[in-house]
Short mmCIF file of C-alpha atoms in Angstrom, two decimals:
data_model
loop_
_atom_site.label_atom_id
_atom_site.label_comp_id
_atom_site.label_asym_id
_atom_site.label_seq_id
_atom_site.Cartn_x
_atom_site.Cartn_y
_atom_site.Cartn_z
CA MET A 1 1.89 4.88 26.41
CA ILE A 2 4.45 7.13 26.23
CA ASN A 3 4.09 9.68 24.26
CA HIS A 4 7.62 11.35 22.95
CA ASP A 5 8.41 15.14 21.65
CA ASP A 6 10.04 16.37 19.32
CA ASN A 7 13.21 17.75 21.19
CA GLY A 8 16.29 16.89 22.18
CA VAL A 9 17.01 16.40 18.27
CA SER A 10 20.94 15.16 18.07
CA GLN A 11 23.80 18.08 16.78
CA ASP A 12 26.42 15.49 15.38
CA ARG A 13 24.52 14.19 13.08
CA THR A 14 27.46 11.58 10.90
CA HIS A 15 25.03 10.39 7.77
CA ARG A 16 24.26 13.61 5.44
CA ILE A 17 20.66 15.43 5.41
CA LYS A 18 18.52 15.70 2.30
CA GLN A 19 16.71 18.34 1.06
CA VAL A 20 13.24 17.79 1.72
CA ARG A 21 11.84 16.17 -2.06
CA GLY A 22 9.71 18.64 -3.61
CA ARG A 23 8.14 17.28 -6.32
CA ARG A 24 7.26 14.48 -4.48
CA TYR A 25 5.71 15.45 -2.15
CA LEU A 26 3.16 17.29 -3.76
CA PRO A 27 -0.24 16.68 -2.28
CA HIS A 28 -1.85 16.32 -6.29
CA ALA A 29 0.74 12.71 -6.13
CA TYR A 30 -1.05 11.20 -3.61
CA ILE A 31 -3.84 11.98 -4.48
CA GLU A 32 -2.77 9.93 -7.20
CA ARG A 33 -1.87 7.03 -5.61
CA HIS A 34 -3.20 3.97 -5.61
CA ILE A 35 -6.88 5.29 -4.72
CA LEU A 36 -7.54 2.14 -6.37
CA PHE A 37 -7.14 -0.15 -3.57
CA ILE A 38 -9.89 1.13 -1.33
CA VAL A 39 -12.09 0.85 -5.06
CA CYS A 40 -10.95 -3.39 -5.18
CA LEU A 41 -11.08 -3.07 -1.55
CA PHE A 42 -15.44 -2.34 -2.04
CA VAL A 43 -15.31 -4.45 -5.07
CA LEU A 44 -14.55 -7.62 -3.05
CA GLY A 45 -17.49 -6.23 -0.95
CA VAL A 46 -19.59 -6.27 -3.49
CA VAL A 47 -18.31 -9.98 -4.50
CA ALA A 48 -19.19 -10.97 -1.63
CA PHE A 49 -22.79 -9.58 -1.32
CA PHE A 50 -23.58 -11.60 -4.30
CA GLY A 51 -21.24 -14.68 -3.52
CA VAL A 52 -24.92 -15.59 -1.68
CA ARG A 53 -25.64 -16.70 -4.73
CA THR A 54 -22.91 -18.02 -5.28
CA TYR A 55 -21.82 -19.09 -1.50
CA HIS A 56 -19.71 -22.14 -2.22
CA ASN A 57 -17.45 -20.28 -4.63
CA ALA A 58 -17.45 -17.13 -2.88
CA ALA A 59 -16.03 -18.81 0.28
CA GLY A 60 -13.79 -20.29 -0.90
CA MET A 61 -11.89 -18.02 -2.99
CA PHE A 62 -12.20 -16.19 1.38
CA ASP A 63 -11.72 -18.79 3.00
CA LYS A 64 -7.24 -19.39 1.09
CA ALA A 65 -7.33 -15.44 0.92
CA TYR A 66 -7.98 -15.59 4.74
CA GLU A 67 -5.09 -16.49 7.48
CA SER A 68 -4.87 -13.60 10.69
CA ALA A 69 -2.39 -11.62 11.37
CA HIS A 70 -2.21 -12.95 15.59
CA PHE A 71 -2.45 -9.57 16.40
CA ASP A 72 -3.63 -8.50 19.66
CA LYS A 73 -6.31 -6.34 18.72
CA ALA A 74 -7.12 -2.84 19.68
CA ARG A 75 -10.76 -3.40 19.49
CA ASN A 76 -13.04 -6.21 18.88
CA ALA A 77 -13.12 -5.46 14.29
CA SER A 78 -16.08 -7.48 13.77
CA THR A 79 -18.10 -5.91 16.32
CA LEU A 80 -17.08 -2.40 15.02
CA LEU A 81 -18.26 -4.15 11.08
CA LYS A 82 -21.95 -5.39 12.36
CA LYS A 83 -22.97 -2.35 14.71
CA GLY A 84 -22.17 -0.13 11.71
CA ARG A 85 -18.97 2.13 12.89
CA PRO A 86 -15.80 2.98 11.72
CA PHE A 87 -12.96 1.11 10.75
CA SER A 88 -9.07 1.32 9.59
CA ILE A 89 -7.81 -1.34 7.59
CA LEU A 90 -3.78 -1.84 5.94
CA LEU A 91 -3.92 -2.74 2.99
CA LEU A 92 0.13 -3.66 1.52
CA GLY A 93 1.21 -4.17 -1.70
CA THR A 94 3.76 -6.59 -2.00
CA ASP A 95 5.62 -7.44 -5.98
CA THR A 96 7.00 -11.70 -5.19
CA GLY A 97 7.10 -11.84 -8.35
CA GLU A 98 8.38 -9.74 -9.65
CA LEU A 99 11.91 -10.45 -12.51
CA GLY A 100 11.56 -14.33 -10.84
CA ARG A 101 10.98 -12.99 -7.29
CA LYS A 102 9.80 -16.11 -4.91
CA TYR A 103 10.77 -14.91 -1.24
CA LYS A 104 8.44 -13.38 1.29
CA GLY A 105 9.22 -9.60 -0.69
CA ARG A 106 8.67 -6.19 1.67
CA THR A 107 5.75 -3.55 0.63
CA ASP A 108 6.17 -1.51 -1.11
CA SER A 109 3.03 -0.25 -1.15
CA LEU A 110 1.05 1.01 2.59
CA MET A 111 -1.55 2.45 2.98
CA LEU A 112 -4.13 3.28 6.32
CA VAL A 113 -7.67 3.83 4.98
CA THR A 114 -10.58 4.99 7.48
CA ILE A 115 -13.75 4.07 6.30
CA ASN A 116 -16.92 5.78 7.95
CA PRO A 117 -20.27 4.92 6.77
CA LYS A 118 -22.19 7.82 8.55
CA GLN A 119 -20.34 10.27 7.10
CA HIS A 120 -20.24 8.52 3.07
CA GLU A 121 -16.19 9.15 3.27
CA SER A 122 -12.93 7.27 3.54
CA ARG A 123 -9.28 8.07 3.77
CA ILE A 124 -6.28 7.15 2.18
CA VAL A 125 -3.42 7.85 4.13
CA SER A 126 -0.21 6.46 2.46
CA ILE A 127 2.79 6.38 4.40
CA PRO A 128 6.30 6.47 2.35
CA ARG A 129 8.12 3.00 2.68
CA ASP A 130 11.55 4.17 3.40
CA THR A 131 9.65 5.63 6.84
CA ILE A 132 12.64 5.37 9.28
CA ILE A 133 11.13 3.26 12.08
CA ALA A 134 12.34 0.13 14.90
CA PRO A 135 9.98 -2.81 13.68
CA VAL A 136 8.31 -3.39 16.76
CA GLY A 137 9.70 -6.73 18.42
CA TYR A 138 12.82 -6.41 15.90
CA GLU A 139 14.01 -3.48 17.81
CA GLU A 140 16.98 -4.87 17.87
CA ALA A 141 17.54 -3.90 14.10
CA PHE A 142 17.25 -0.37 13.87
CA PRO A 143 17.14 1.29 11.98
CA GLN A 144 15.12 -0.10 8.86
CA LYS A 145 12.46 0.98 6.54
CA LEU A 146 8.87 0.69 7.40
CA ASN A 147 9.25 -1.57 4.17
CA ASN A 148 11.35 -4.31 6.04
CA ALA A 149 8.75 -4.41 8.81
CA TYR A 150 6.80 -7.68 6.27
CA ASN A 151 9.88 -9.15 5.65
CA LEU A 152 11.78 -9.46 8.87
CA GLY A 153 8.46 -10.69 10.66
CA SER A 154 4.77 -10.75 9.15
CA ALA A 155 1.76 -8.92 8.56
CA LYS A 156 1.06 -8.47 12.39
CA THR A 157 4.71 -6.96 12.49
CA THR A 158 3.89 -4.40 10.42
CA MET A 159 0.79 -3.72 11.65
CA ALA A 160 1.71 -3.17 15.69
CA THR A 161 4.03 -1.22 14.17
CA ILE A 162 1.61 1.48 12.24
CA GLN A 163 -0.52 1.33 15.54
CA THR A 164 2.13 2.02 17.88
CA TRP A 165 4.05 4.80 15.98
CA LEU A 166 1.00 6.55 15.11
CA ASN A 167 -1.00 5.49 18.61
CA VAL A 168 -4.13 4.78 16.48
CA PRO A 169 -6.03 1.15 15.90
CA VAL A 170 -5.68 -0.43 12.79
CA ASP A 171 -8.72 -3.44 12.98
CA TYR A 172 -7.80 -4.86 10.31
CA TYR A 173 -5.31 -5.77 7.07
CA ALA A 174 -5.39 -7.10 3.37
CA LEU A 175 -2.23 -8.06 1.13
CA VAL A 176 -2.40 -7.53 -2.40
CA ASN A 177 0.66 -9.77 -4.88
CA MET A 178 1.14 -7.87 -7.52
CA GLY A 179 2.15 -11.23 -8.66
CA GLY A 180 -1.40 -12.46 -9.46
CA ILE A 181 -2.22 -9.57 -11.29
CA GLU A 182 -0.97 -11.43 -14.36
CA ARG A 183 -3.67 -14.16 -14.05
CA ILE A 184 -6.64 -11.60 -13.27
CA VAL A 185 -6.37 -9.76 -16.24
CA ASN A 186 -6.47 -12.88 -18.59
CA GLN A 187 -8.90 -14.05 -17.21
CA LEU A 188 -10.93 -10.93 -17.99
CA GLY A 189 -10.03 -11.00 -21.40
CA GLY A 190 -8.00 -8.49 -21.15
CA ILE A 191 -7.98 -4.59 -19.80
CA GLU A 192 -7.95 -0.91 -21.92
CA VAL A 193 -5.22 1.62 -19.95
CA LYS A 194 -4.25 4.95 -21.61
CA SER A 195 -0.80 5.45 -21.05
CA PRO A 196 0.36 8.78 -18.68
CA LEU A 197 3.73 8.75 -20.27
CA THR A 198 5.57 6.55 -23.01
CA PHE A 199 8.50 4.02 -22.92
CA LYS A 200 9.86 0.82 -23.14
CA TYR A 201 9.94 -1.56 -20.49
CA ASN A 202 11.83 -5.29 -20.89
CA PRO A 203 10.34 -6.98 -18.08
CA ASP A 204 12.68 -9.56 -18.28
CA THR A 205 15.87 -7.04 -17.55
CA ALA A 206 13.79 -4.06 -16.08
CA HIS A 207 15.23 -1.44 -18.61
CA GLU A 208 15.02 -1.13 -22.05
CA ASP A 209 16.42 -3.91 -24.11
CA PRO A 210 15.70 -6.07 -26.98
CA GLY A 211 13.91 -8.81 -26.61
CA ASN A 212 10.74 -9.18 -24.86
CA LEU A 213 10.07 -5.41 -25.23
CA TYR A 214 7.16 -3.83 -24.64
CA GLN A 215 6.51 0.25 -25.38
CA PHE A 216 4.00 2.38 -24.55
CA LYS A 217 3.13 5.95 -25.73
CA LYS A 218 1.21 9.52 -23.89
CA GLY A 219 -2.31 9.47 -23.73
CA SER A 220 -3.45 5.82 -26.08
CA ALA A 221 -3.99 2.92 -25.91
CA GLN A 222 -2.58 1.81 -28.55
CA PHE A 223 0.99 -0.13 -27.79
CA THR A 224 3.71 -2.39 -29.02
CA HIS A 225 5.83 -5.46 -28.02
CA THR A 226 8.69 -6.89 -29.43
CA GLY A 227 9.57 -10.56 -28.92
CA GLN A 228 12.86 -12.69 -30.09
CA ASP A 229 12.40 -12.85 -33.27
CA GLY A 230 12.42 -9.32 -33.82
CA ILE A 231 8.54 -8.87 -34.82
CA THR A 232 6.99 -5.85 -34.09
CA LYS A 233 3.25 -6.35 -33.19
CA THR A 234 0.04 -3.85 -32.30
CA TYR A 235 -2.40 -4.13 -29.29
CA HIS A 236 -5.16 -2.09 -27.56
CA ARG A 237 -6.42 -4.58 -24.76
CA MET A 238 -3.05 -5.75 -22.02
CA ASP A 239 -2.64 -8.83 -21.63
CA GLY A 240 -1.45 -9.89 -17.96
CA LYS A 241 1.95 -9.80 -19.33
CA ALA A 242 1.63 -6.58 -20.80
CA ALA A 243 -0.33 -5.34 -17.54
CA LEU A 244 2.53 -6.18 -15.25
CA ALA A 245 5.27 -4.52 -17.28
CA PHE A 246 3.23 -1.30 -17.61
CA SER A 247 2.95 -1.21 -14.17
CA ARG A 248 6.68 -1.96 -12.74
CA MET A 249 8.78 0.06 -14.62
CA ARG A 250 10.70 2.76 -12.25
CA TYR A 251 13.48 3.78 -13.66
CA SER A 252 12.47 5.89 -16.58
CA ASP A 253 10.06 7.59 -14.85
CA PRO A 254 10.78 10.86 -13.92
CA GLU A 255 8.30 10.55 -10.60
CA GLY A 256 10.71 7.27 -9.92
CA ASP A 257 8.26 4.25 -7.76
CA TYR A 258 5.52 6.89 -7.53
CA GLY A 259 4.89 6.83 -11.11
CA ARG A 260 5.13 3.55 -10.91
CA GLN A 261 2.32 3.47 -8.43
CA GLN A 262 0.03 5.79 -10.48
CA ARG A 263 0.29 3.61 -13.41
CA GLN A 264 -0.82 0.79 -10.68
CA ARG A 265 -3.31 2.80 -10.67
CA LEU A 266 -4.48 2.43 -13.85
CA VAL A 267 -4.15 -1.03 -13.79
CA LEU A 268 -6.26 -2.07 -10.87
CA GLN A 269 -9.39 0.79 -12.38
CA GLY A 270 -8.88 -1.30 -15.65
CA ILE A 271 -9.90 -4.30 -13.50
CA VAL A 272 -12.32 -2.98 -11.72
CA HIS A 273 -14.07 -1.79 -14.64
CA GLU A 274 -13.46 -4.81 -16.49
CA ALA A 275 -14.71 -6.32 -13.62
CA VAL A 276 -18.61 -4.62 -12.44
CA THR A 277 -19.44 -5.42 -16.39
CA SER A 278 -19.04 -9.08 -16.34
CA PRO A 279 -20.97 -10.01 -13.05
CA LEU A 280 -20.79 -13.68 -14.47
CA THR A 281 -16.60 -14.49 -14.64
CA VAL A 282 -16.03 -11.91 -11.58
CA THR A 283 -18.27 -14.49 -9.28
CA SER A 284 -16.56 -17.40 -10.57
CA GLN A 285 -15.15 -20.44 -9.14
CA SER A 286 -11.63 -19.79 -11.42
CA PHE A 287 -11.49 -15.98 -11.14
CA LEU A 288 -12.40 -16.17 -7.12
CA SER A 289 -9.89 -18.87 -7.00
CA ILE A 290 -6.21 -16.48 -8.66
CA VAL A 291 -8.52 -13.82 -6.57
CA GLY A 292 -7.48 -15.83 -2.75
CA GLN A 293 -4.18 -17.27 -4.07
CA SER A 294 -2.81 -13.35 -4.96
CA MET A 295 -3.89 -11.41 -1.76
CA LYS A 296 -3.96 -12.06 2.09
CA THR A 297 -6.41 -10.80 4.60
CA ASP A 298 -7.44 -11.50 8.73
CA MET A 299 -11.44 -9.65 7.91
CA THR A 300 -13.60 -13.04 6.99
CA PHE A 301 -16.24 -13.45 4.52
CA SER A 302 -18.99 -12.80 7.36
CA ASP A 303 -16.90 -9.32 7.66
CA LEU A 304 -16.92 -8.45 3.75
CA LYS A 305 -20.40 -8.85 3.26
CA GLN A 306 -21.88 -6.44 6.12
CA LEU A 307 -18.78 -3.48 4.13
CA GLY A 308 -20.03 -5.11 0.65
CA GLY A 309 -24.06 -4.68 2.43
CA ASN A 310 -23.39 -1.49 5.01
CA TYR A 311 -20.28 0.37 3.69
CA VAL A 312 -20.04 0.48 -0.20
CA ALA A 313 -21.85 4.35 0.52
CA ALA A 314 -18.30 5.39 2.39
CA ALA A 315 -16.23 5.28 -1.16
CA LYS A 316 -18.83 7.87 -2.43
CA THR A 317 -15.63 11.21 -0.76
CA ILE A 318 -12.61 9.76 -1.16
CA LYS A 319 -10.22 11.77 0.89
CA THR A 320 -6.30 10.74 0.78
CA ASP A 321 -3.87 12.20 3.00
CA HIS A 322 0.07 12.37 3.06
CA PHE A 323 3.87 12.15 5.48
CA ILE A 324 6.09 14.75 4.89
CA GLY A 325 9.70 14.15 5.65
CA LYS A 326 13.31 14.66 5.12
CA SER A 327 15.79 12.51 3.46
CA TYR A 328 18.99 10.64 5.49
CA ASP A 329 21.77 8.58 4.01
CA LEU A 330 21.94 6.04 5.69
CA PRO A 331 23.95 2.56 5.53
CA ILE A 332 20.13 0.59 4.54
CA GLY A 333 19.58 2.87 2.06
CA SER A 334 18.06 6.63 1.53
CA SER A 335 15.50 6.62 4.51
CA GLU A 336 12.54 9.23 5.21
CA PHE A 337 12.19 10.51 8.86
CA ILE A 338 8.70 11.83 9.85
CA SER A 339 8.69 14.12 12.45
CA THR A 340 6.60 14.40 15.61
CA ALA A 341 4.58 16.98 14.15
CA GLN A 342 3.47 15.33 11.23
CA LYS A 343 2.90 12.12 13.27
CA GLN A 344 0.63 14.14 15.06
CA ARG A 345 -1.81 16.29 11.96
CA VAL A 346 -1.99 12.27 10.65
CA THR A 347 -2.34 10.58 13.79
CA ASP A 348 -5.39 13.57 14.55
CA GLU A 349 -7.66 13.04 11.45
CA LEU A 350 -7.52 9.44 10.91
CA ARG A 351 -9.02 9.03 15.09
CA LYS A 352 -11.17 12.11 14.08
CA ALA A 353 -11.72 9.78 11.10
CA LEU A 354 -12.86 6.60 13.09
CA ASP A 355 -14.69 9.16 16.08
CA LEU A 356 -12.84 8.26 18.24
CA PRO A 357 -11.47 10.60 20.71
CA ALA A 358 -7.66 12.92 20.45
CA LYS A 359 -4.35 11.67 21.71
CA SER A 360 -1.21 12.33 21.25
CA THR A 361 0.47 10.34 18.15
CA GLY A 362 2.85 7.29 18.89
CA PRO A 363 6.67 7.16 19.63
CA ILE A 364 8.67 8.91 16.48
CA TYR A 365 9.95 5.80 15.76
CA GLY A 366 7.74 2.77 16.65
CA GLY A 367 9.64 0.72 19.01
CA TYR A 368 11.88 1.78 21.77
CA VAL A 369 14.88 3.09 20.75
CA SER A 370 17.97 4.37 22.86
CA GLU A 371 19.71 8.17 22.50
CA TYR A 372 22.73 6.16 21.98
CA GLN A 373 20.91 4.03 19.02
CA ALA A 374 20.09 7.44 17.30
CA ASN A 375 22.91 9.38 17.57
CA GLN A 376 24.34 6.45 16.08
CA TYR A 377 22.97 7.06 12.81
CA GLY A 378 23.40 10.75 13.65
CA LEU A 379 19.18 10.35 13.73
CA PRO A 380 16.69 12.93 15.57
CA TYR A 381 16.28 11.91 19.31
CA THR A 382 12.31 12.46 21.24
CA ARG A 383 13.06 12.09 24.76
CA LEU A 384 10.15 11.16 26.93
CA LYS A 385 7.43 12.81 28.63
CA TYR A 386 6.53 11.66 32.13
#
């Protein structure tokens, strides 16, 4: 692999560099983000493990969820699981159902997770969705945000880009569509979630307009809904529509998208709580069918049984990490540049978590980018080491 450094940064920057974002990069914000995604992963493994009793239902669900990435992986992932070795999985979150959207969509949540059963430890690295990259296979589209790699290609494109960008093997992927959360919550009979802030939200307009207005109160699981008829009703448990309204609001949250991700975590926590207390529901054909329609993964049913049987102890300790970047105003919108120093730090941690020898991180933008291309947008350019 060709390695890069941070020398030769262009001084002729034609786009304004914003101050490094402060509050949204605080470590506690990342601890709050999407921890339940990894818990959900273990729950899927447990479902697969207990699914032996209802083998036909569970196997059928995972057949629906399975979708090969058609990706040339750095190692044989199934063999790793059979041997109880550490492995990685790229967790992607998309929301194609929001405001009636039906297209493939971007992956606005991206995390690379390592799971080490011997150390009883999992590590979640959150990757900013606005990270500036050259998607592998679509380098001519540079600059792009990382969340658009899936939209340009597929899970293969995102996996290949991140594996190249960090020089860390990506063994599996799991794509969760938040649009399927509504049906899952309804199937469980609703969930109870305390809101971290007070806000109003109309899911039809993404603002506080009347007609289909939810109102949530900080520190309380109680909320209200006012419909087209102007009648306000009070509830203590969220159905699927309420859960989506709660998890999708972004503009009125002082934490912006990071606040939204925290509320998504709370919804997933509520789902997990109901799931583990309702084993007959989560192994039913109807529930497994909904899960199969709401996610895609290249983990097989056999892989997930290994996960449920051998890797649950790795959920005892969950460590989180994140990148710190600089924000650039580009034609594609506000975007985050991650330096080689930041990438190397994360690469070192991830490779150590996978019991792999230390190596240099990958190219600064993933796919190949020329100095001329970088200078066009006033972006840093890294010279090759030979």
